Amino acid sequence: MVRHPWSGNVRELYNALIQAAVMTEDPEIHAEDLAAATVEMPSCCDHMKDPAGQPLGDGFSLDDHLISIQKEYLRRAMQEADGVKAKAARLLGMKNYQTLDAQLKRFEIDWQEVE
């Protein structure tokens, strides 16, 4: 935990603790829970690390950019939850899995094809 850069400072630490608490089934958060919650995004998702860093102007669409970020988080949650929609919904802070299911259908994301 000390070695993690915490570029977002307290907010990033807080979010990591919340995600670790959601992911664990134990009443306590362990080092491996926090490690899983702070895994770096793969390089294919670099645009999500600094979404404001996308060039503006011709060809840029904020709506399209936000949708691509949303789709990536939906895929990531389904992957981390091993396809369990209720768990994926909790990871995303959704109140129920039906909301997640509606978004998966809207964006035509088949959880069985998530790698």
CSV table of C-alpha atoms in Angstrom, one decimal:
chain,number,residue,atom,x,y,z
A,1,MET,CA,0.0,0.0,0.0
A,2,VAL,CA,2.9,2.4,0.8
A,3,ARG,CA,4.5,1.6,-2.6
A,4,HIS,CA,1.4,2.5,-4.6
A,5,PRO,CA,1.8,6.0,-6.2
A,6,TRP,CA,-1.7,7.2,-5.1
A,7,SER,CA,-1.7,9.9,-7.8
A,8,GLY,CA,-5.3,10.8,-6.9
A,9,ASN,CA,-4.2,11.1,-3.2
A,10,VAL,CA,-7.0,10.7,-0.6
A,11,ARG,CA,-9.7,10.3,-3.2
A,12,GLU,CA,-7.9,7.4,-4.9
A,13,LEU,CA,-7.2,5.7,-1.6
A,14,TYR,CA,-10.8,6.1,-0.5
A,15,ASN,CA,-12.1,4.6,-3.8
A,16,ALA,CA,-9.6,1.7,-3.6
A,17,LEU,CA,-10.8,1.0,0.0
A,18,ILE,CA,-14.4,1.1,-1.1
A,19,GLN,CA,-13.8,-1.2,-4.0
A,20,ALA,CA,-11.8,-3.6,-1.8
A,21,ALA,CA,-14.7,-3.6,0.7
A,22,VAL,CA,-17.2,-4.5,-2.0
A,23,MET,CA,-15.0,-7.2,-3.5
A,24,THR,CA,-14.2,-9.0,-0.3
A,25,GLU,CA,-16.6,-11.3,1.5
A,26,ASP,CA,-14.7,-11.0,4.8
A,27,PRO,CA,-15.6,-8.5,7.4
A,28,GLU,CA,-12.0,-7.1,7.2
A,29,ILE,CA,-10.1,-5.8,4.2
A,30,HIS,CA,-6.8,-7.7,3.6
A,31,ALA,CA,-3.7,-6.8,1.7
A,32,GLU,CA,-4.7,-8.9,-1.3
A,33,ASP,CA,-8.1,-7.2,-1.4
A,34,LEU,CA,-6.5,-3.8,-1.6
A,35,ALA,CA,-4.0,-5.1,-4.2
A,36,ALA,CA,-6.8,-6.3,-6.4
A,37,ALA,CA,-8.6,-3.0,-6.1
A,38,THR,CA,-5.5,-1.0,-7.1
A,39,VAL,CA,-4.4,-3.1,-10.2
A,40,GLU,CA,-3.3,-0.8,-13.0
A,41,MET,CA,-5.4,-0.7,-16.1
A,42,PRO,CA,-3.9,-2.4,-19.1
A,43,SER,CA,-2.2,-0.2,-21.7
A,44,CYS,CA,-5.2,-0.7,-24.0
A,45,CYS,CA,-7.1,1.5,-21.5
A,46,ASP,CA,-4.5,4.3,-21.3
A,47,HIS,CA,-7.1,6.8,-22.6
A,48,MET,CA,-9.1,6.2,-19.4
A,49,LYS,CA,-6.3,7.1,-17.0
A,50,ASP,CA,-6.4,10.7,-18.2
A,51,PRO,CA,-9.7,11.2,-20.1
A,52,ALA,CA,-9.2,14.9,-20.2
A,53,GLY,CA,-6.0,14.3,-22.2
A,54,GLN,CA,-7.9,13.4,-25.4
A,55,PRO,CA,-7.4,15.9,-28.2
A,56,LEU,CA,-10.3,18.2,-28.8
A,57,GLY,CA,-11.5,19.5,-32.1
A,58,ASP,CA,-12.3,17.9,-35.4
A,59,GLY,CA,-13.5,14.3,-34.9
A,60,PHE,CA,-13.9,14.5,-31.1
A,61,SER,CA,-17.2,13.6,-29.7
A,62,LEU,CA,-17.7,13.9,-25.9
A,63,ASP,CA,-20.7,11.6,-26.0
A,64,ASP,CA,-18.8,8.9,-27.9
A,65,HIS,CA,-15.8,9.2,-25.6
A,66,LEU,CA,-18.0,8.9,-22.5
A,67,ILE,CA,-19.8,5.9,-24.0
A,68,SER,CA,-16.5,4.1,-24.7
A,69,ILE,CA,-15.4,4.7,-21.1
A,70,GLN,CA,-18.7,3.4,-19.8
A,71,LYS,CA,-18.5,0.3,-22.0
A,72,GLU,CA,-14.9,-0.4,-20.8
A,73,TYR,CA,-16.0,-0.2,-17.1
A,74,LEU,CA,-19.0,-2.5,-17.8
A,75,ARG,CA,-16.7,-5.1,-19.4
A,76,ARG,CA,-14.1,-4.8,-16.7
A,77,ALA,CA,-16.8,-5.2,-13.9
A,78,MET,CA,-18.2,-8.3,-15.6
A,79,GLN,CA,-14.8,-9.7,-16.0
A,80,GLU,CA,-13.8,-9.1,-12.4
A,81,ALA,CA,-17.1,-10.5,-11.2
A,82,ASP,CA,-16.7,-13.6,-13.3
A,83,GLY,CA,-20.0,-12.9,-15.1
A,84,VAL,CA,-22.0,-12.5,-11.9
A,85,LYS,CA,-24.2,-9.5,-12.7
A,86,ALA,CA,-25.1,-8.7,-9.1
A,87,LYS,CA,-21.4,-8.6,-8.1
A,88,ALA,CA,-20.5,-6.5,-11.2
A,89,ALA,CA,-23.3,-4.1,-10.3
A,90,ARG,CA,-21.9,-3.7,-6.8
A,91,LEU,CA,-18.4,-3.1,-8.2
A,92,LEU,CA,-19.9,-0.3,-10.3
A,93,GLY,CA,-21.9,1.2,-7.4
A,94,MET,CA,-25.2,0.3,-8.9
A,95,LYS,CA,-28.2,-0.4,-6.6
A,96,ASN,CA,-29.3,-3.5,-8.5
A,97,TYR,CA,-28.2,-5.8,-11.2
A,98,GLN,CA,-31.2,-4.9,-13.4
A,99,THR,CA,-29.6,-1.5,-14.1
A,100,LEU,CA,-26.4,-3.2,-15.2
A,101,ASP,CA,-28.3,-5.7,-17.3
A,102,ALA,CA,-30.1,-2.8,-19.1
A,103,GLN,CA,-26.8,-1.2,-19.9
A,104,LEU,CA,-25.2,-4.4,-21.1
A,105,LYS,CA,-28.1,-4.8,-23.5
A,106,ARG,CA,-28.0,-1.2,-24.6
A,107,PHE,CA,-24.4,-1.4,-25.5
A,108,GLU,CA,-24.7,-5.0,-26.8
A,109,ILE,CA,-22.1,-6.3,-24.4
A,110,ASP,CA,-22.2,-10.1,-24.1
A,111,TRP,CA,-20.7,-11.0,-20.8
A,112,GLN,CA,-19.7,-14.5,-22.1
A,113,GLU,CA,-17.5,-12.8,-24.7
A,114,VAL,CA,-15.7,-10.6,-22.2
A,115,GLU,CA,-12.0,-11.6,-22.0
